[in-house]
XYZ file of N, CA and C in Angstrom:
630
model
N 19.682 8.527 0.853
C 19.162 7.179 0.949
C 17.659 7.190 1.208
N 17.220 8.129 2.061
C 15.793 8.189 2.379
C 14.977 8.527 1.134
N 15.484 9.473 0.315
C 14.758 9.866 -0.887
C 14.730 8.718 -1.888
N 15.889 8.055 -2.085
C 15.963 6.942 -3.032
C 15.070 5.797 -2.573
N 15.207 5.422 -1.286
C 14.397 4.332 -0.753
C 12.915 4.646 -0.804
N 12.569 5.873 -0.469
C 11.167 6.259 -0.469
C 10.563 6.273 -1.857
N 11.360 6.656 -2.850
C 10.863 6.678 -4.230
C 10.577 5.273 -4.730
N 11.533 4.367 -4.529
C 11.393 2.991 -5.012
C 10.243 2.278 -4.315
N 10.207 2.360 -2.995
C 9.187 1.628 -2.241
C 7.794 2.188 -2.488
N 7.666 3.490 -2.607
C 6.351 4.086 -2.866
C 5.843 3.699 -4.246
N 6.736 3.709 -5.242
C 6.333 3.327 -6.597
C 5.891 1.869 -6.643
N 6.621 0.991 -5.948
C 6.243 -0.422 -5.912
C 4.899 -0.610 -5.217
N 4.663 0.146 -4.150
C 3.399 0.024 -3.427
C 2.224 0.439 -4.310
N 2.383 1.518 -5.067
C 1.328 1.940 -5.998
C 1.092 0.859 -7.049
N 2.171 0.248 -7.553
C 2.033 -0.805 -8.564
C 1.291 -2.011 -7.995
N 1.639 -2.433 -6.778
C 0.938 -3.556 -6.149
C -0.525 -3.205 -5.877
N -0.769 -1.972 -5.426
C -2.144 -1.559 -5.134
C -3.004 -1.592 -6.393
N -2.504 -1.031 -7.487
C -3.268 -1.030 -8.727
C -3.472 -2.450 -9.240
N -2.472 -3.305 -9.088
C -2.603 -4.704 -9.511
C -3.722 -5.392 -8.745
N -3.748 -5.188 -7.433
C -4.804 -5.785 -6.617
C -6.173 -5.233 -6.984
N -6.255 -3.944 -7.220
C -7.541 -3.334 -7.572
C -8.059 -3.860 -8.907
N -7.176 -4.026 -9.872
C -7.603 -4.541 -11.173
C -8.090 -5.981 -11.072
N -7.549 -6.728 -10.117
C -7.996 -8.111 -9.915
C -9.237 -8.203 -9.039
N -9.659 -7.065 -8.472
C -10.848 -7.036 -7.612
C -11.717 -5.851 -8.036
N -12.464 -5.997 -9.125
C -13.235 -4.878 -9.691
C -14.201 -4.225 -8.707
N -14.827 -5.010 -7.823
C -15.775 -4.422 -6.886
C -15.056 -3.526 -5.878
N -13.876 -3.951 -5.444
C -13.074 -3.118 -4.546
C -12.650 -1.843 -5.269
N -12.272 -1.988 -6.526
C -11.886 -0.825 -7.329
C -13.044 0.167 -7.402
N -14.249 -0.332 -7.673
C -15.409 0.546 -7.805
C -15.756 1.216 -6.475
N -15.639 0.478 -5.378
C -15.907 1.064 -4.061
C -14.913 2.178 -3.763
N -13.654 1.965 -4.123
C -12.626 2.991 -3.921
C -12.946 4.228 -4.745
N -13.337 4.015 -5.987
C -13.682 5.144 -6.857
C -14.901 5.901 -6.319
N -15.892 5.192 -5.841
C -17.073 5.850 -5.279
C -16.700 6.677 -4.057
N -15.787 6.165 -3.237
C -15.320 6.902 -2.065
C -14.693 8.229 -2.490
N -13.893 8.180 -3.547
C -13.235 9.388 -4.046
C -14.248 10.329 -4.695
N -15.076 9.789 -5.578
C -16.028 10.632 -6.310
C -17.037 11.297 -5.381
N -17.481 10.566 -4.357
C -18.457 11.132 -3.424
C -17.887 12.345 -2.708
N -16.642 12.235 -2.274
C -16.027 13.361 -1.569
C -15.704 14.517 -2.512
N -15.332 14.196 -3.746
C -14.883 15.226 -4.678
C -16.014 15.783 -5.533
N -17.237 15.308 -5.330
C -18.381 15.783 -6.125
C -18.566 17.287 -5.920
N -18.460 18.090 -6.977
C -18.569 19.545 -6.823
C -20.020 19.997 -6.804
N -20.245 21.185 -6.277
C -21.587 21.761 -6.305
C -21.948 22.227 -7.709
N -20.933 22.487 -8.531
C -21.144 22.841 -9.937
C -19.901 22.433 -10.714
N -20.039 22.321 -12.025
C -18.908 21.889 -12.846
C -17.732 22.849 -12.749
N -18.000 24.111 -12.453
C -16.917 25.096 -12.358
C -16.067 24.889 -11.108
N -16.569 24.098 -10.157
C -15.831 23.860 -8.914
C -15.038 22.556 -8.934
N -14.998 21.899 -10.056
C -14.260 20.639 -10.127
C -12.770 20.883 -9.882
N -12.144 19.948 -9.189
C -10.712 20.066 -8.924
C -10.120 18.677 -8.739
N -8.818 18.624 -8.759
C -8.120 17.371 -8.559
C -7.968 17.070 -7.072
N -7.816 15.815 -6.775
C -7.587 15.367 -5.408
C -6.339 16.031 -4.837
N -6.421 16.473 -3.579
C -5.281 17.084 -2.906
C -4.940 16.288 -1.650
N -3.763 16.557 -1.132
C -3.316 15.858 0.076
C -4.305 16.037 1.222
N -4.868 17.224 1.352
C -5.804 17.496 2.449
C -7.054 16.629 2.376
N -7.370 16.111 1.197
C -8.575 15.296 1.034
C -8.409 13.886 1.591
N -7.173 13.437 1.759
C -6.937 12.040 2.118
C -7.568 11.656 3.448
N -7.678 12.606 4.365
C -8.249 12.296 5.671
C -9.705 11.858 5.552
N -10.376 12.255 4.473
C -11.776 11.883 4.259
C -11.939 10.676 3.340
N -10.841 10.138 2.857
C -10.883 9.004 1.933
C -10.673 7.698 2.694
N -11.642 7.346 3.536
C -11.449 6.184 4.400
C -11.157 4.912 3.616
N -11.966 4.633 2.611
C -11.790 3.361 1.900
C -10.491 3.354 1.105
N -10.115 4.474 0.526
C -8.820 4.567 -0.152
C -7.694 4.257 0.825
N -7.793 4.773 2.040
C -6.776 4.490 3.054
C -6.765 3.014 3.435
N -7.939 2.386 3.458
C -7.986 0.945 3.730
C -7.256 0.175 2.627
N -7.438 0.608 1.386
C -6.772 -0.051 0.257
C -5.252 0.055 0.397
N -4.771 1.229 0.778
C -3.328 1.410 0.974
C -2.830 0.509 2.096
N -3.553 0.469 3.219
C -3.149 -0.379 4.341
C -3.142 -1.854 3.960
N -4.167 -2.299 3.234
C -4.237 -3.702 2.838
C -3.123 -4.053 1.855
N -2.762 -3.115 0.991
C -1.637 -3.346 0.083
C -0.336 -3.472 0.862
N -0.131 -2.609 1.843
C 1.078 -2.675 2.665
C 1.129 -3.967 3.476
N -0.034 -4.482 3.847
C -0.070 -5.755 4.578
C 0.254 -6.928 3.666
N -0.447 -7.015 2.554
C -0.350 -8.188 1.688
C 0.902 -8.167 0.812
N 1.369 -6.992 0.465
C 2.508 -6.861 -0.456
C 3.549 -5.894 0.113
N 4.133 -6.203 1.269
C 5.133 -5.296 1.847
C 6.360 -5.224 0.950
N 6.773 -4.031 0.576
C 7.889 -3.899 -0.362
C 9.241 -4.105 0.318
N 9.251 -4.198 1.633
C 10.466 -4.566 2.374
C 10.126 -5.794 3.215
N 9.973 -6.966 2.575
C 9.429 -8.142 3.269
C 10.276 -8.668 4.415
N 11.581 -8.374 4.412
C 12.447 -8.784 5.521
C 12.940 -7.583 6.314
N 12.402 -6.424 6.017
C 12.727 -5.183 6.704
C 14.230 -4.906 6.636
N 14.723 -4.029 7.493
C 16.141 -3.667 7.503
C 16.874 -4.580 8.475
N 17.994 -5.197 8.071
C 18.726 -6.083 8.991
C 19.202 -5.335 10.230
N 19.208 -6.032 11.357
C 19.720 -5.491 12.611
C 20.778 -6.431 13.179
N 21.680 -5.879 13.988
C 22.651 -6.672 14.722
C 22.244 -6.706 16.184
N 22.368 -7.866 16.806
C 22.126 -7.937 18.251
C 23.339 -7.347 18.965
N 23.110 -6.402 19.855
C 24.209 -5.726 20.560
C 24.728 -6.543 21.731
N 23.988 -7.565 22.124
C 24.419 -8.446 23.217
C 23.709 -9.786 23.064
N 24.170 -10.784 23.809
C 23.475 -12.065 23.811
C 22.043 -11.849 24.296
N 21.102 -12.467 23.638
C 19.707 -12.268 24.030
C 18.880 -13.465 23.592
N 17.616 -13.457 23.996
C 16.673 -14.498 23.614
C 15.509 -13.827 22.895
N 15.214 -14.279 21.674
C 14.111 -13.731 20.887
C 13.161 -14.860 20.542
N 11.950 -14.781 21.076
C 10.963 -15.812 20.784
C 11.404 -17.205 21.178
N 12.185 -17.301 22.255
C 12.650 -18.603 22.720
C 13.942 -19.082 22.084
N 14.487 -18.304 21.161
C 15.736 -18.678 20.492
C 16.899 -17.862 21.050
N 18.006 -18.539 21.352
C 19.205 -17.855 21.815
C 19.885 -17.163 20.638
N 20.116 -15.872 20.773
C 20.736 -15.078 19.714
C 22.039 -14.494 20.245
N 23.194 -14.971 19.764
C 24.474 -14.445 20.244
C 24.684 -12.990 19.829
N 25.564 -12.339 20.522
C 25.921 -10.961 20.184
C 26.453 -10.889 18.745
N 26.167 -9.781 18.067
C 26.623 -9.503 16.701
C 26.001 -10.432 15.652
N 24.858 -11.007 15.984
C 24.126 -11.814 15.010
C 23.226 -10.909 14.165
N 23.179 -11.169 12.866
C 22.250 -10.429 12.006
C 20.837 -10.957 12.251
N 19.923 -10.065 12.544
C 18.533 -10.433 12.831
C 17.621 -9.828 11.761
N 16.812 -10.680 11.145
C 15.848 -10.232 10.141
C 14.429 -10.501 10.633
N 13.529 -9.597 10.348
C 12.119 -9.758 10.705
C 11.353 -10.129 9.443
N 10.725 -11.297 9.443
C 9.983 -11.759 8.268
C 8.600 -11.116 8.255
N 8.576 -9.900 7.745
C 7.335 -9.124 7.728
C 6.277 -9.789 6.857
N 6.697 -10.381 5.756
C 5.773 -11.050 4.841
C 4.985 -12.122 5.582
N 5.673 -12.920 6.409
C 5.006 -13.994 7.146
C 4.113 -13.440 8.254
N 4.571 -12.399 8.941
C 3.781 -11.793 10.017
C 2.463 -11.247 9.472
N 2.528 -10.622 8.318
C 1.336 -10.012 7.722
C 0.373 -11.030 7.123
N 0.796 -12.294 7.065
C -0.074 -13.354 6.545
C -0.318 -14.440 7.591
N -0.097 -14.118 8.836
C -0.262 -15.079 9.925
C -1.754 -15.342 10.155
N -2.223 -16.571 9.939
C -3.662 -16.856 10.088
C -4.162 -16.742 11.521
N -3.257 -16.719 12.499
C -3.690 -16.536 13.883
C -4.009 -15.073 14.180
N -3.612 -14.188 13.288
C -3.850 -12.748 13.458
C -4.873 -12.232 12.454
N -4.780 -12.729 11.213
C -5.572 -12.184 10.119
C -6.604 -13.188 9.646
N -7.825 -12.743 9.503
C -8.873 -13.565 8.909
C -8.653 -13.633 7.399
N -8.639 -14.860 6.855
C -8.434 -15.048 5.417
C -7.221 -14.237 4.954
N -6.026 -14.543 5.481
C -4.864 -13.661 5.340
C -4.342 -13.459 3.929
N -4.599 -14.385 3.012
C -4.060 -14.232 1.659
C -5.009 -13.496 0.718
N -6.176 -13.110 1.222
C -7.152 -12.400 0.389
C -7.003 -10.894 0.540
N -7.302 -10.178 -0.531
C -7.237 -8.719 -0.543
C -8.571 -8.167 -0.068
N -8.633 -7.751 1.200
C -9.873 -7.284 1.814
C -9.623 -5.969 2.555
N -9.680 -4.840 1.873
C -9.434 -3.557 2.531
C -10.364 -3.283 3.702
N -11.586 -3.827 3.654
C -12.557 -3.541 4.714
C -12.122 -4.084 6.065
N -11.116 -4.952 6.112
C -10.643 -5.474 7.396
C -10.097 -4.345 8.283
N -9.744 -3.207 7.679
C -9.187 -2.092 8.437
C -10.250 -1.094 8.901
N -11.500 -1.343 8.576
C -12.559 -0.429 8.989
C -12.632 -0.361 10.508
N -12.679 0.849 11.035
C -12.765 1.030 12.474
C -11.431 1.028 13.180
N -10.342 0.819 12.430
C -9.012 0.849 13.023
C -8.305 2.124 12.588
N -7.139 2.408 13.197
C -6.404 3.592 12.795
C -5.922 3.416 11.355
N -5.556 4.515 10.711
C -5.252 4.470 9.286
C -4.079 3.555 8.957
N -3.155 3.358 9.885
C -2.037 2.452 9.639
C -2.393 1.028 9.993
N -3.552 0.828 10.672
C -3.986 -0.522 10.985
C -2.946 -1.302 11.764
N -2.481 -0.773 12.882
C -1.334 -1.366 13.562
C -1.586 -2.766 14.121
N -2.826 -3.124 14.396
C -3.133 -4.472 14.881
C -2.220 -4.871 16.040
N -2.013 -3.949 16.976
C -1.224 -4.241 18.174
C 0.149 -4.819 17.852
N 0.822 -4.214 16.885
C 2.174 -4.627 16.556
C 2.282 -5.717 15.521
N 1.162 -6.230 15.037
C 1.210 -7.288 14.020
C 1.221 -6.716 12.599
N 0.934 -5.435 12.480
C 0.941 -4.754 11.179
C 2.001 -3.666 11.250
N 3.136 -3.875 10.582
C 4.243 -2.931 10.753
C 5.047 -2.766 9.460
N 4.422 -2.300 8.395
C 5.143 -2.147 7.129
C 6.292 -1.159 7.196
N 6.274 -0.262 8.185
C 7.344 0.716 8.343
C 8.187 0.446 9.585
N 8.016 -0.723 10.190
C 8.705 -1.008 11.432
C 7.947 -0.439 12.617
N 8.539 -0.575 13.788
C 7.907 -0.097 15.017
C 8.959 0.508 15.948
N 8.492 1.262 16.911
C 9.373 1.750 17.967
C 10.329 2.839 17.522
N 11.483 2.896 18.177
C 12.446 3.972 17.929
C 13.019 3.937 16.518
N 13.018 2.776 15.899
C 13.622 2.646 14.572
C 12.574 2.562 13.459
N 11.405 3.075 13.736
C 10.369 3.119 12.700
C 10.867 3.965 11.531
N 10.444 3.637 10.328
C 10.882 4.364 9.136
C 10.532 5.850 9.256
N 11.515 6.745 9.103
C 11.219 8.177 9.227
C 10.335 8.703 8.104
N 10.210 7.927 7.026
C 9.383 8.371 5.909
C 7.957 7.875 5.963
N 7.537 7.335 7.111
C 6.204 6.734 7.252
C 5.088 7.682 6.799
N 5.049 8.861 7.365
C 3.978 9.800 7.037
C 4.018 10.232 5.586
N 5.225 10.505 5.090
C 5.376 10.923 3.700
C 4.925 9.821 2.748
N 5.334 8.586 3.029
C 4.989 7.464 2.148
C 3.484 7.267 2.067
N 2.796 7.317 3.201
C 1.347 7.136 3.193
C 0.649 8.228 2.397
N 1.140 9.453 2.528
C 0.515 10.554 1.787
C 0.804 10.449 0.293
N 2.050 10.109 -0.051
C 2.415 10.003 -1.466
C 1.637 8.881 -2.144
N 1.626 7.695 -1.526
C 0.924 6.558 -2.122
C -0.568 6.855 -2.240
N -1.171 7.388 -1.178
C -2.597 7.697 -1.207
C -2.944 8.730 -2.262
N -2.121 9.774 -2.366
C -2.402 10.849 -3.319
C -2.209 10.380 -4.758
N -1.135 9.645 -5.016
C -0.881 9.159 -6.377
C -1.955 8.166 -6.803
N -2.216 7.179 -5.949
C -3.218 6.168 -6.285
C -4.601 6.795 -6.436
N -4.962 7.670 -5.510
C -6.264 8.321 -5.578
C -6.427 9.173 -6.823
N -5.375 9.881 -7.210
C -5.436 10.721 -8.410
C -5.566 9.876 -9.670
N -4.865 8.746 -9.699
C -4.966 7.841 -10.847
C -6.392 7.312 -10.997
N -7.011 6.976 -9.869
C -8.374 6.442 -9.905
C -9.378 7.541 -10.247
N -9.168 8.738 -9.704
C -10.078 9.847 -9.980
C -10.078 10.234 -11.456
N -8.919 10.193 -12.082
C -8.778 10.798 -13.404
C -8.859 9.833 -14.583
N -8.665 8.531 -14.324
C -8.575 7.606 -15.454
C -9.339 6.317 -15.206
N -9.785 5.730 -16.313
C -10.298 4.362 -16.316
C -9.114 3.443 -16.595
N -9.062 2.307 -15.881
C -7.912 1.416 -15.994
C -8.354 -0.007 -16.292
N -7.538 -0.717 -17.060
C -7.718 -2.154 -17.230
C -6.355 -2.770 -17.536
N -6.224 -4.045 -17.245
C -4.943 -4.709 -17.478
C -4.645 -4.758 -18.969
N -3.368 -4.717 -19.309
C -2.977 -4.716 -20.707
C -3.411 -5.966 -21.445
N -3.482 -7.088 -20.714
C -3.884 -8.352 -21.335
C -5.394 -8.501 -21.412
N -6.107 -7.668 -20.653
C -7.555 -7.800 -20.581
C -8.010 -8.860 -19.608
N -7.067 -9.565 -19.000
C -7.378 -10.614 -18.029
C -6.792 -10.289 -16.673
N -6.776 -11.271 -15.759
C -6.231 -11.042 -14.418
C -4.754 -10.650 -14.464
N -4.357 -9.827 -13.519
C -2.961 -9.407 -13.402
C -2.173 -10.492 -12.674
N -1.007 -10.835 -13.205
C -0.124 -11.812 -12.565
C 0.435 -11.201 -11.284
N 0.205 -11.855 -10.146
C 0.633 -11.325 -8.852
C 1.890 -12.019 -8.325
N 2.641 -12.693 -9.195
C 3.866 -13.364 -8.774
C 4.883 -12.339 -8.279
N 5.515 -12.654 -7.149
C 6.496 -11.753 -6.549
C 7.878 -12.022 -7.124
N 8.634 -10.958 -7.366
C 9.978 -11.082 -7.899
C 11.029 -11.021 -6.810
N 12.290 -11.349 -7.135
C 13.375 -11.313 -6.147
C 13.899 -9.899 -5.947
N 14.633 -9.707 -4.864
C 15.258 -8.417 -4.609
C 15.152 -8.029 -3.153
N 15.892 -6.990 -2.758
C 15.806 -6.496 -1.386
C 14.417 -5.932 -1.122
N 13.871 -5.261 -2.117
C 12.461 -4.873 -2.061
C 11.670 -6.002 -2.710
N 10.366 -5.876 -2.811
C 9.555 -6.954 -3.380
C 8.835 -6.451 -4.625
N 9.514 -6.458 -5.771
C 8.849 -6.049 -7.013
C 7.948 -7.153 -7.533
N 7.124 -6.817 -8.490
C 6.366 -7.844 -9.201
C 7.317 -8.573 -10.146
N 7.127 -9.875 -10.297
C 7.972 -10.631 -11.225
C 7.790 -10.114 -12.644
N 6.559 -9.778 -12.987
C 6.246 -9.185 -14.282
C 5.685 -7.786 -14.042
N 6.341 -6.749 -14.557
C 5.843 -5.385 -14.342
C 4.393 -5.240 -14.800
N 3.666 -4.402 -14.094
C 2.264 -4.170 -14.424
C 2.149 -3.438 -15.760
N 1.356 -3.994 -16.658
C 1.078 -3.358 -17.949
C -0.416 -3.057 -17.994
N -0.761 -1.799 -18.220
C -2.165 -1.393 -18.196
C -2.475 -0.503 -19.393
N -3.752 -0.360 -19.655
C -4.222 0.665 -20.587
C -5.152 1.583 -19.804
N -5.165 2.843 -20.167
C -6.023 3.789 -19.452
C -6.626 4.774 -20.439
N -7.726 5.353 -20.027
C -8.353 6.414 -20.814
C -8.886 7.450 -19.831
N -8.816 8.718 -20.194
C -9.211 9.769 -19.261
C -10.707 9.771 -18.986
N -11.046 10.028 -17.732
C -12.436 10.253 -17.362
C -12.780 11.719 -17.642
N -14.033 12.066 -17.452
C -14.480 13.427 -17.752
C -13.722 14.463 -16.935
N -13.492 14.166 -15.656
C -12.807 15.133 -14.798
C -11.393 15.386 -15.293
N -10.726 14.347 -15.797
C -9.375 14.530 -16.321
C -9.396 15.344 -17.603
N -10.379 15.087 -18.446
C -10.490 15.833 -19.703
C -10.667 17.324 -19.441
N -11.383 17.658 -18.365
C -11.637 19.061 -18.044
C -10.441 19.731 -17.385
N -9.731 19.002 -16.523
C -8.712 19.626 -15.686
C -7.280 19.405 -16.156
N -7.056 18.386 -16.969
C -5.684 18.066 -17.354
C -5.376 18.365 -18.811
N -6.393 18.443 -19.652
C -6.140 18.586 -21.088
C -6.720 19.894 -21.620
């Protein structure tokens, strides 16, 4: 289940991230500059592809991943829980054996917590930890004892895949216009219309991949 869930959610997160980047060209360019600056070789013979170890130095790329997880959480209602006893949550009486859902989508767009909450602004995470926890208001993987065990793996996979795509290829939407950001139904949160793009290899990809 962990492998299946991690594959689906990570792929959706990359799709949402690329969709947001294509709709925000300046953010896309800043992300690319962050990657290119770190990966700039001393000579052409030293060129290499992005590796997992590089992610710690990719601050802006990490901000993009965090902002995508905030704005487009792929598990918007998280995993259902049962109350083990009668309790009170946020002033509401919750009887024992009640199914409890956390509306992560609403929490991540709460205007009392987030400045301009519906806008894609990766820089909001500057100066914060890479997960941007915001004192419990940012929790794409849950919190506490039941936090998603794949948290670290997911962040590395999404960062590495997205960063490699940006390092190696030029991207544009298949329509040539803005990407439709309508959310689709499901336990996870897919795009209503799958992302369609065109790409062409950059020089680094031509040297290292072909």
